[in-house]
């Protein structure tokens, strides 16, 4: 397959539908001690033995800090409309209340280059790299961090204003809160149910505090938040309540306070001893209006109750799985989007801000034949099209990821990129999935010109 194909009447082929690629700062930049940057919680976490596969870290990663210009040119060569990136908080505030002009300048030239090449810029303010000095005072367990985040958002948006086309406050607060502060799989490695729910509330409070600031500083830009979400399915007819609770805890807990001004009762009543301290007015702050919501989708969850009455995920034997072990289930993306539309009557315009697959990819004679990923993207683009035909408003689709990178606790063992990275030489090679994406967008562009 040399290009992805959508029905000729698909709304995804309209000129105002945004196609893009996505990355995040710690996963690609490297240069962790350059340009005034100080350590993040991930720099610290990577030094803890056994926390990251192979003892990997983001010290060099894809060396994007030095190779950014050629990377932006490569993104442009794919024919995309937009580039989704994140800003590293420790580059902007390397010390408490100390703004680093060199950090702002790095992103300024990068953004200018994108605009020069005709691409819009979608910027995430927090993609998990919290400054270590804030973690030393409790991190997201400390309510003060929400206010520090709002101040960081103020500095960035005051500097860039409307130059950033679309602002995202947080990427996947579920992962930050639960993998980082509940289960300890991610930085900073804290374990405890109460801690996870408290961190979640403070993350969402930080989002809400930032929203009016962003609107004031960048009134022409769009502002929103990105959630990861996996639809849940019962393993047997007796497991429907497990599926309902799984969805409530895994994504409704984060989306409900934004769109409904409340936490889902299913979780609130179940987690009595782990409820976070919610002060009067907090939910009013969190439910500030958003211009859009981003959804990151990779797979589904099939769940059941175990012998202790706890909810467990049931692996689907015989199903197709990616290299990381996640089931390939494109119907789940359609189901998720339809469920979101049904649950939230006020659901704003939506972007698929991440979607992709990890592969056991190898560059042979200058080619990377990632057939599974090619099929994955084709099937999931079709799934988005199906959801749109069912009445869901989707305004864009961003492939994850632009290139192979530091995949958090998996280190460099998992490759999600459309572009292969040789970490020894930093050579970039377009995989077949990238070539198919580019060809689809070139065809769309030519059809636009021809009316």
Short mmCIF file of C-alpha atoms in Angstrom, two decimals:
data_model
loop_
_atom_site.label_atom_id
_atom_site.label_comp_id
_atom_site.label_asym_id
_atom_site.label_seq_id
_atom_site.Cartn_x
_atom_site.Cartn_y
_atom_site.Cartn_z
CA UNK A 1 0.00 0.00 0.00
CA UNK A 2 1.70 3.21 -1.11
CA UNK A 3 -0.93 5.56 0.31
CA UNK A 4 -3.86 5.51 2.71
CA UNK A 5 -7.21 5.70 1.02
CA UNK A 6 -10.38 7.29 2.30
CA UNK A 7 -13.77 7.44 0.56
CA UNK A 8 -13.89 10.31 -1.91
CA UNK A 9 -16.71 11.92 0.09
CA UNK A 10 -14.93 11.63 3.44
CA UNK A 11 -14.98 14.83 5.49
CA UNK A 12 -11.42 14.00 6.48
CA UNK A 13 -10.39 15.03 2.99
CA UNK A 14 -11.93 18.51 3.37
CA UNK A 15 -9.47 21.37 3.25
CA UNK A 16 -10.25 22.46 6.81
CA UNK A 17 -9.54 19.01 8.31
CA UNK A 18 -6.07 19.06 9.93
CA UNK A 19 -3.57 16.26 9.37
CA UNK A 20 -0.42 16.33 11.46
CA UNK A 21 2.30 14.50 13.32
CA UNK A 22 3.19 14.70 16.99
CA UNK A 23 6.16 14.53 19.37
CA UNK A 24 7.02 15.57 22.92
CA UNK A 25 10.01 17.40 24.36
CA UNK A 26 11.65 14.84 26.65
CA UNK A 27 11.15 12.05 24.13
CA UNK A 28 13.10 13.73 21.31
CA UNK A 29 15.10 16.78 22.39
CA UNK A 30 18.07 15.44 24.33
CA UNK A 31 20.50 18.21 25.36
CA UNK A 32 19.22 17.89 28.91
CA UNK A 33 21.96 20.13 30.34
CA UNK A 34 22.16 22.62 27.46
CA UNK A 35 20.40 25.90 26.82
CA UNK A 36 19.86 26.55 30.50
CA UNK A 37 17.67 23.49 31.06
CA UNK A 38 17.68 21.88 34.51
CA UNK A 39 16.53 18.35 35.45
CA UNK A 40 12.96 17.14 35.17
CA UNK A 41 11.39 14.27 37.09
CA UNK A 42 12.19 12.03 34.12
CA UNK A 43 15.90 12.81 34.27
CA UNK A 44 15.79 11.70 37.91
CA UNK A 45 13.54 8.69 37.34
CA UNK A 46 15.75 7.29 34.58
CA UNK A 47 18.62 7.03 37.07
CA UNK A 48 16.64 4.69 39.33
CA UNK A 49 17.73 1.14 38.60
CA UNK A 50 15.07 -1.03 37.02
CA UNK A 51 12.60 1.75 36.23
CA UNK A 52 13.38 2.12 32.50
CA UNK A 53 14.10 -0.74 30.11
CA UNK A 54 17.84 -1.21 29.46
CA UNK A 55 18.60 1.70 31.77
CA UNK A 56 17.80 4.09 28.92
CA UNK A 57 17.34 7.84 29.36
CA UNK A 58 16.52 10.96 27.38
CA UNK A 59 19.97 12.57 27.64
CA UNK A 60 20.44 12.45 23.85
CA UNK A 61 17.22 10.88 22.53
CA UNK A 62 16.81 12.04 18.90
CA UNK A 63 19.09 15.06 19.46
CA UNK A 64 16.24 17.22 18.19
CA UNK A 65 17.60 20.18 20.15
CA UNK A 66 20.46 20.33 17.63
CA UNK A 67 18.73 18.77 14.62
CA UNK A 68 15.45 20.67 14.90
CA UNK A 69 15.79 22.50 11.61
CA UNK A 70 16.26 19.38 9.51
CA UNK A 71 13.45 17.72 11.48
CA UNK A 72 11.03 20.57 10.69
CA UNK A 73 11.99 20.33 7.02
CA UNK A 74 11.30 16.59 7.19
CA UNK A 75 7.89 17.19 8.74
CA UNK A 76 7.11 19.67 5.98
CA UNK A 77 8.13 17.11 3.35
CA UNK A 78 5.32 14.86 4.59
CA UNK A 79 2.76 17.41 3.48
CA UNK A 80 1.10 17.78 6.88
CA UNK A 81 -0.96 20.80 7.92
CA UNK A 82 0.35 20.99 11.48
CA UNK A 83 3.01 19.88 13.92
CA UNK A 84 2.10 19.03 17.52
CA UNK A 85 5.00 19.44 19.96
CA UNK A 86 5.51 20.14 23.63
CA UNK A 87 7.52 22.73 25.49
CA UNK A 88 9.88 21.53 28.22
CA UNK A 89 8.91 23.29 31.45
CA UNK A 90 12.50 23.01 32.82
CA UNK A 91 13.78 24.90 29.75
CA UNK A 92 11.49 27.83 30.52
CA UNK A 93 11.81 27.80 34.31
CA UNK A 94 15.16 26.17 35.12
CA UNK A 95 14.89 27.64 38.60
CA UNK A 96 12.00 28.77 40.70
CA UNK A 97 10.52 32.02 39.35
CA UNK A 98 13.46 32.44 36.99
CA UNK A 99 12.52 32.64 33.30
CA UNK A 100 15.15 31.42 30.84
CA UNK A 101 15.25 33.55 27.64
CA UNK A 102 17.34 30.89 25.88
CA UNK A 103 14.60 28.34 26.39
CA UNK A 104 11.93 30.62 24.95
CA UNK A 105 14.20 31.49 22.02
CA UNK A 106 14.65 27.81 21.11
CA UNK A 107 10.92 27.28 20.67
CA UNK A 108 10.51 30.68 19.06
CA UNK A 109 12.78 29.83 16.13
CA UNK A 110 11.21 26.38 15.82
CA UNK A 111 7.70 27.84 15.66
CA UNK A 112 8.80 30.50 13.18
CA UNK A 113 10.24 27.80 10.93
CA UNK A 114 6.96 25.86 10.99
CA UNK A 115 4.99 28.96 10.05
CA UNK A 116 7.51 29.85 7.34
CA UNK A 117 6.81 26.45 5.80
CA UNK A 118 3.05 26.91 6.08
CA UNK A 119 2.40 24.59 9.02
CA UNK A 120 0.31 25.40 12.07
CA UNK A 121 1.74 24.76 15.50
CA UNK A 122 -0.07 22.88 18.27
CA UNK A 123 1.83 23.27 21.55
CA UNK A 124 1.39 21.18 24.69
CA UNK A 125 2.52 22.96 27.83
CA UNK A 126 2.84 19.84 29.99
CA UNK A 127 3.87 16.49 28.55
CA UNK A 128 5.08 15.01 31.84
CA UNK A 129 8.50 16.70 32.32
CA UNK A 130 7.87 18.46 35.62
CA UNK A 131 10.87 20.42 36.94
CA UNK A 132 12.60 18.33 39.61
CA UNK A 133 12.74 21.28 42.02
CA UNK A 134 8.93 21.28 42.12
CA UNK A 135 8.85 17.52 42.71
CA UNK A 136 11.22 18.09 45.61
CA UNK A 137 8.36 20.01 47.25
CA UNK A 138 5.77 17.32 46.51
CA UNK A 139 5.18 17.73 42.78
CA UNK A 140 1.56 17.19 41.81
CA UNK A 141 0.76 16.07 45.35
CA UNK A 142 1.35 19.69 46.36
CA UNK A 143 -1.56 21.99 45.48
CA UNK A 144 0.95 24.80 44.93
CA UNK A 145 2.15 23.04 41.74
CA UNK A 146 -1.18 23.82 40.06
CA UNK A 147 -0.49 27.53 40.61
CA UNK A 148 3.10 27.14 39.44
CA UNK A 149 1.74 25.58 36.25
CA UNK A 150 -0.62 28.51 35.74
CA UNK A 151 2.31 30.90 36.11
CA UNK A 152 4.33 28.87 33.58
CA UNK A 153 1.36 29.00 31.18
CA UNK A 154 1.20 32.75 31.70
CA UNK A 155 4.87 33.27 30.83
CA UNK A 156 4.73 31.08 27.71
CA UNK A 157 1.47 32.53 26.37
CA UNK A 158 2.51 36.11 27.18
CA UNK A 159 5.70 35.57 25.17
CA UNK A 160 4.19 33.74 22.19
CA UNK A 161 0.62 35.03 22.22
CA UNK A 162 -1.28 34.11 19.07
CA UNK A 163 1.92 32.89 17.40
CA UNK A 164 1.04 29.47 18.84
CA UNK A 165 -2.02 28.43 16.87
CA UNK A 166 -3.39 25.92 19.38
CA UNK A 167 -2.50 25.57 23.05
CA UNK A 168 -2.91 22.36 25.05
CA UNK A 169 -2.60 22.60 28.82
CA UNK A 170 -2.00 18.94 29.71
CA UNK A 171 -1.30 15.79 27.78
CA UNK A 172 -2.92 12.68 29.27
CA UNK A 173 -3.38 13.66 32.94
CA UNK A 174 -4.40 10.03 33.56
CA UNK A 175 -0.82 8.96 32.80
CA UNK A 176 0.78 11.77 34.81
CA UNK A 177 -1.40 11.08 37.84
CA UNK A 178 -1.96 7.34 37.88
CA UNK A 179 1.22 5.96 36.28
CA UNK A 180 3.33 8.56 38.05
CA UNK A 181 1.74 8.92 41.48
CA UNK A 182 -0.56 5.89 41.92
CA UNK A 183 1.22 2.87 40.43
CA UNK A 184 4.77 4.16 40.18
CA UNK A 185 5.45 3.00 36.61
CA UNK A 186 6.36 6.51 35.48
CA UNK A 187 8.18 9.43 37.03
CA UNK A 188 8.29 10.29 39.84
CA UNK A 189 7.54 6.69 40.84
CA UNK A 190 5.13 7.29 43.74
CA UNK A 191 2.76 4.47 44.68
CA UNK A 192 -0.59 4.92 46.43
CA UNK A 193 -4.24 5.16 45.40
CA UNK A 194 -4.90 8.30 47.44
CA UNK A 195 -1.78 9.91 46.01
CA UNK A 196 -2.89 9.12 42.46
CA UNK A 197 -6.30 10.73 42.89
CA UNK A 198 -4.82 13.77 44.65
CA UNK A 199 -2.29 14.29 41.85
CA UNK A 200 -5.13 13.96 39.34
CA UNK A 201 -7.12 16.71 41.02
CA UNK A 202 -4.17 19.07 41.18
CA UNK A 203 -3.37 18.46 37.50
CA UNK A 204 -6.94 19.28 36.56
CA UNK A 205 -6.87 22.34 38.81
CA UNK A 206 -3.72 23.50 37.03
CA UNK A 207 -5.53 23.12 33.71
CA UNK A 208 -8.49 25.16 34.93
CA UNK A 209 -6.31 27.92 36.38
CA UNK A 210 -4.41 28.23 33.11
CA UNK A 211 -7.41 28.48 30.78
CA UNK A 212 -8.43 32.13 31.42
CA UNK A 213 -4.77 33.18 31.38
CA UNK A 214 -4.24 31.56 27.99
CA UNK A 215 -7.37 33.21 26.60
CA UNK A 216 -6.26 36.63 27.80
CA UNK A 217 -2.72 36.31 26.42
CA UNK A 218 -3.62 34.58 23.16
CA UNK A 219 -7.19 35.56 22.30
CA UNK A 220 -7.01 34.41 18.68
CA UNK A 221 -5.57 30.98 19.47
CA UNK A 222 -7.52 27.86 20.40
CA UNK A 223 -7.18 26.40 23.89
CA UNK A 224 -7.93 22.96 25.23
CA UNK A 225 -6.68 19.75 26.82
CA UNK A 226 -5.74 16.24 25.65
CA UNK A 227 -6.93 12.99 27.23
CA UNK A 228 -5.99 9.40 26.54
CA UNK A 229 -9.02 7.14 26.41
CA UNK A 230 -9.66 3.46 25.84
CA UNK A 231 -13.20 2.13 25.56
CA UNK A 232 -13.89 -0.79 27.89
CA UNK A 233 -15.74 -3.96 26.93
CA UNK A 234 -17.02 -6.70 29.28
CA UNK A 235 -15.30 -10.06 28.93
CA UNK A 236 -18.61 -11.78 29.74
CA UNK A 237 -22.17 -10.59 30.25
CA UNK A 238 -21.49 -10.56 33.98
CA UNK A 239 -18.68 -8.02 33.56
CA UNK A 240 -20.61 -5.02 32.24
CA UNK A 241 -20.35 -3.17 35.53
CA UNK A 242 -16.58 -3.73 35.45
CA UNK A 243 -16.46 -2.14 32.00
CA UNK A 244 -18.57 0.78 33.20
CA UNK A 245 -16.26 1.40 36.14
CA UNK A 246 -13.15 1.03 34.00
CA UNK A 247 -14.30 3.83 31.69
CA UNK A 248 -15.36 5.99 34.64
CA UNK A 249 -11.97 5.76 36.34
CA UNK A 250 -9.72 5.77 33.30
CA UNK A 251 -11.07 8.73 31.37
CA UNK A 252 -14.40 10.04 32.69
CA UNK A 253 -12.65 10.97 35.95
CA UNK A 254 -10.61 13.47 33.93
CA UNK A 255 -13.12 14.60 31.29
CA UNK A 256 -16.21 14.95 33.52
CA UNK A 257 -14.84 17.80 35.66
CA UNK A 258 -13.99 19.77 32.50
CA UNK A 259 -17.28 19.24 30.66
CA UNK A 260 -19.72 18.51 33.51
CA UNK A 261 -18.16 20.32 36.46
CA UNK A 262 -18.17 17.18 38.61
CA UNK A 263 -16.33 13.94 39.19
CA UNK A 264 -18.14 10.76 38.09
CA UNK A 265 -20.22 9.43 40.98
CA UNK A 266 -19.27 5.85 40.15
CA UNK A 267 -15.65 6.57 41.10
CA UNK A 268 -16.38 9.12 43.82
CA UNK A 269 -18.58 6.63 45.70
CA UNK A 270 -16.17 3.73 45.19
CA UNK A 271 -12.99 5.56 46.23
CA UNK A 272 -14.27 6.97 49.52
CA UNK A 273 -10.95 6.60 51.35
CA UNK A 274 -8.96 7.90 48.38
CA UNK A 275 -10.98 10.98 47.49
CA UNK A 276 -8.83 14.06 46.95
CA UNK A 277 -9.42 17.24 48.89
CA UNK A 278 -11.64 19.32 46.58
CA UNK A 279 -12.00 22.87 47.84
CA UNK A 280 -15.05 25.00 47.22
CA UNK A 281 -14.78 26.56 43.77
CA UNK A 282 -12.27 24.02 42.42
CA UNK A 283 -14.72 22.40 40.03
CA UNK A 284 -15.85 25.80 38.77
CA UNK A 285 -12.22 26.54 37.92
CA UNK A 286 -11.65 23.16 36.25
CA UNK A 287 -14.80 23.44 34.14
CA UNK A 288 -13.66 26.63 32.40
CA UNK A 289 -14.82 26.51 28.74
CA UNK A 290 -12.46 24.83 26.26
CA UNK A 291 -12.30 25.32 22.50
CA UNK A 292 -11.48 21.71 21.78
CA UNK A 293 -10.56 18.40 23.35
CA UNK A 294 -7.87 16.07 22.06
CA UNK A 295 -8.24 12.30 22.29
CA UNK A 296 -5.29 9.91 22.21
CA UNK A 297 -6.31 6.38 21.22
CA UNK A 298 -4.23 3.24 20.87
CA UNK A 299 -6.30 0.24 21.93
CA UNK A 300 -9.27 -0.98 23.92
CA UNK A 301 -9.65 -2.67 27.33
CA UNK A 302 -11.52 -5.96 27.75
CA UNK A 303 -12.18 -6.35 31.47
CA UNK A 304 -13.59 -8.78 34.01
CA UNK A 305 -13.69 -9.30 37.75
CA UNK A 306 -11.01 -11.48 39.32
CA UNK A 307 -11.54 -13.81 42.29
CA UNK A 308 -11.13 -10.86 44.69
CA UNK A 309 -13.73 -8.74 42.92
CA UNK A 310 -11.09 -6.45 41.46
CA UNK A 311 -11.16 -5.42 37.81
CA UNK A 312 -8.53 -6.97 35.56
CA UNK A 313 -7.72 -6.63 31.87
CA UNK A 314 -8.18 -9.78 29.80
CA UNK A 315 -5.72 -10.25 26.95
CA UNK A 316 -7.43 -11.22 23.73
CA UNK A 317 -5.65 -14.36 22.59
CA UNK A 318 -5.58 -14.76 18.83
CA UNK A 319 -6.08 -11.06 18.18
CA UNK A 320 -3.45 -8.99 16.37
CA UNK A 321 -1.15 -7.12 18.76
CA UNK A 322 1.56 -4.52 18.23
CA UNK A 323 5.17 -5.00 19.36
CA UNK A 324 4.37 -3.40 22.71
CA UNK A 325 1.60 -5.95 23.26
CA UNK A 326 -1.44 -3.75 22.70
CA UNK A 327 -4.37 -5.23 20.80
CA UNK A 328 -5.12 -3.68 17.43
CA UNK A 329 -8.83 -2.82 17.56
CA UNK A 330 -9.81 0.05 15.24
CA UNK A 331 -13.52 -0.42 15.98
CA UNK A 332 -12.68 0.77 19.47
CA UNK A 333 -11.87 4.23 18.15
CA UNK A 334 -15.24 4.52 16.45
CA UNK A 335 -17.00 3.22 19.57
CA UNK A 336 -15.08 5.60 21.82
CA UNK A 337 -15.92 8.69 19.78
CA UNK A 338 -19.60 7.75 19.57
CA UNK A 339 -19.70 7.11 23.33
CA UNK A 340 -18.12 10.48 24.04
CA UNK A 341 -20.67 12.26 21.89
CA UNK A 342 -23.49 10.45 23.67
CA UNK A 343 -22.15 11.16 27.19
CA UNK A 344 -21.37 14.85 26.77
CA UNK A 345 -24.06 16.97 25.13
CA UNK A 346 -21.64 19.92 25.17
CA UNK A 347 -18.67 18.05 23.70
CA UNK A 348 -16.54 20.64 21.87
CA UNK A 349 -14.74 20.12 18.54
CA UNK A 350 -12.46 17.14 18.80
CA UNK A 351 -9.02 16.21 17.49
CA UNK A 352 -7.41 12.80 17.43
CA UNK A 353 -4.15 14.07 18.89
CA UNK A 354 -2.36 10.72 19.04
CA UNK A 355 -2.88 7.41 17.28
CA UNK A 356 -0.19 4.93 16.35
CA UNK A 357 1.50 1.58 16.82
CA UNK A 358 4.81 0.27 18.13
CA UNK A 359 6.67 -1.98 15.75
CA UNK A 360 9.78 -4.17 15.71
CA UNK A 361 11.20 -2.02 12.93
CA UNK A 362 14.52 -2.45 11.14
CA UNK A 363 16.11 -0.39 8.41
CA UNK A 364 17.31 -2.74 5.66
CA UNK A 365 18.97 -1.34 2.54
CA UNK A 366 17.55 2.08 3.30
CA UNK A 367 13.96 0.88 3.71
CA UNK A 368 11.70 0.18 6.68
CA UNK A 369 8.80 -2.07 5.71
CA UNK A 370 6.41 -1.54 8.62
CA UNK A 371 3.42 -3.29 7.10
CA UNK A 372 1.57 -3.73 10.39
CA UNK A 373 1.74 0.02 11.09
CA UNK A 374 0.64 0.84 7.54
CA UNK A 375 -2.44 -1.32 8.05
CA UNK A 376 -2.97 0.12 11.54
CA UNK A 377 -3.14 3.69 10.25
CA UNK A 378 -5.39 2.78 7.33
CA UNK A 379 -7.86 0.99 9.61
CA UNK A 380 -7.90 3.76 12.20
CA UNK A 381 -8.35 6.50 9.60
CA UNK A 382 -11.35 4.49 8.40
CA UNK A 383 -12.57 4.27 12.00
CA UNK A 384 -12.47 8.07 12.35
CA UNK A 385 -14.33 8.44 9.07
CA UNK A 386 -17.02 6.05 10.33
CA UNK A 387 -17.42 8.05 13.55
CA UNK A 388 -17.76 11.28 11.60
CA UNK A 389 -20.48 9.72 9.45
CA UNK A 390 -22.22 8.84 12.73
CA UNK A 391 -22.31 12.54 13.63
CA UNK A 392 -19.13 13.02 15.66
CA UNK A 393 -17.32 16.29 14.88
CA UNK A 394 -13.63 15.53 14.40
CA UNK A 395 -11.46 18.40 13.17
CA UNK A 396 -8.07 16.73 12.83
CA UNK A 397 -5.85 13.68 13.12
CA UNK A 398 -2.25 13.55 14.38
CA UNK A 399 -0.15 10.44 13.88
CA UNK A 400 1.99 9.31 16.80
CA UNK A 401 4.78 9.60 16.41
CA UNK A 402 6.78 11.58 13.91
CA UNK A 403 9.84 9.49 14.66
CA UNK A 404 11.15 6.77 16.94
CA UNK A 405 12.00 8.23 20.32
CA UNK A 406 12.43 7.66 24.05
CA UNK A 407 9.29 5.73 24.92
CA UNK A 408 9.20 6.49 28.66
CA UNK A 409 9.54 3.35 30.82
CA UNK A 410 10.11 1.28 27.66
CA UNK A 411 13.20 3.31 26.76
CA UNK A 412 14.25 2.81 23.15
CA UNK A 413 12.96 -0.76 22.95
CA UNK A 414 9.65 0.36 21.42
CA UNK A 415 9.51 2.24 18.12
CA UNK A 416 6.32 4.23 17.47
CA UNK A 417 7.75 6.44 14.72
CA UNK A 418 6.67 6.91 11.15
CA UNK A 419 10.33 7.77 10.69
CA UNK A 420 13.09 5.36 11.73
CA UNK A 421 15.88 6.79 13.89
CA UNK A 422 19.31 5.19 14.04
CA UNK A 423 20.28 6.25 17.54
CA UNK A 424 23.99 5.78 16.85
CA UNK A 425 24.12 8.08 13.83
CA UNK A 426 20.83 10.01 14.28
CA UNK A 427 19.97 9.23 10.67
CA UNK A 428 16.26 9.54 9.90
CA UNK A 429 14.64 7.18 7.38
CA UNK A 430 11.01 7.45 6.29
CA UNK A 431 9.20 4.18 6.93
CA UNK A 432 6.55 2.89 4.54
CA UNK A 433 3.90 4.26 6.91
CA UNK A 434 5.32 7.79 6.49
CA UNK A 435 5.51 7.41 2.73
CA UNK A 436 1.88 6.28 2.60
CA UNK A 437 0.84 9.24 4.80
CA UNK A 438 2.77 11.68 2.60
CA UNK A 439 1.29 10.25 -0.58
CA UNK A 440 -2.25 10.54 0.78
CA UNK A 441 -1.67 14.18 1.68
CA UNK A 442 -0.03 14.96 -1.66
CA UNK A 443 -3.06 13.47 -3.45
CA UNK A 444 -5.39 15.55 -1.26
CA UNK A 445 -3.38 18.68 -2.03
CA UNK A 446 -3.47 18.03 -5.77
CA UNK A 447 -7.21 17.45 -5.68
CA UNK A 448 -7.65 20.76 -3.84
CA UNK A 449 -5.73 22.59 -6.58
CA UNK A 450 -7.80 20.92 -9.26
CA UNK A 451 -11.02 21.93 -7.59
#
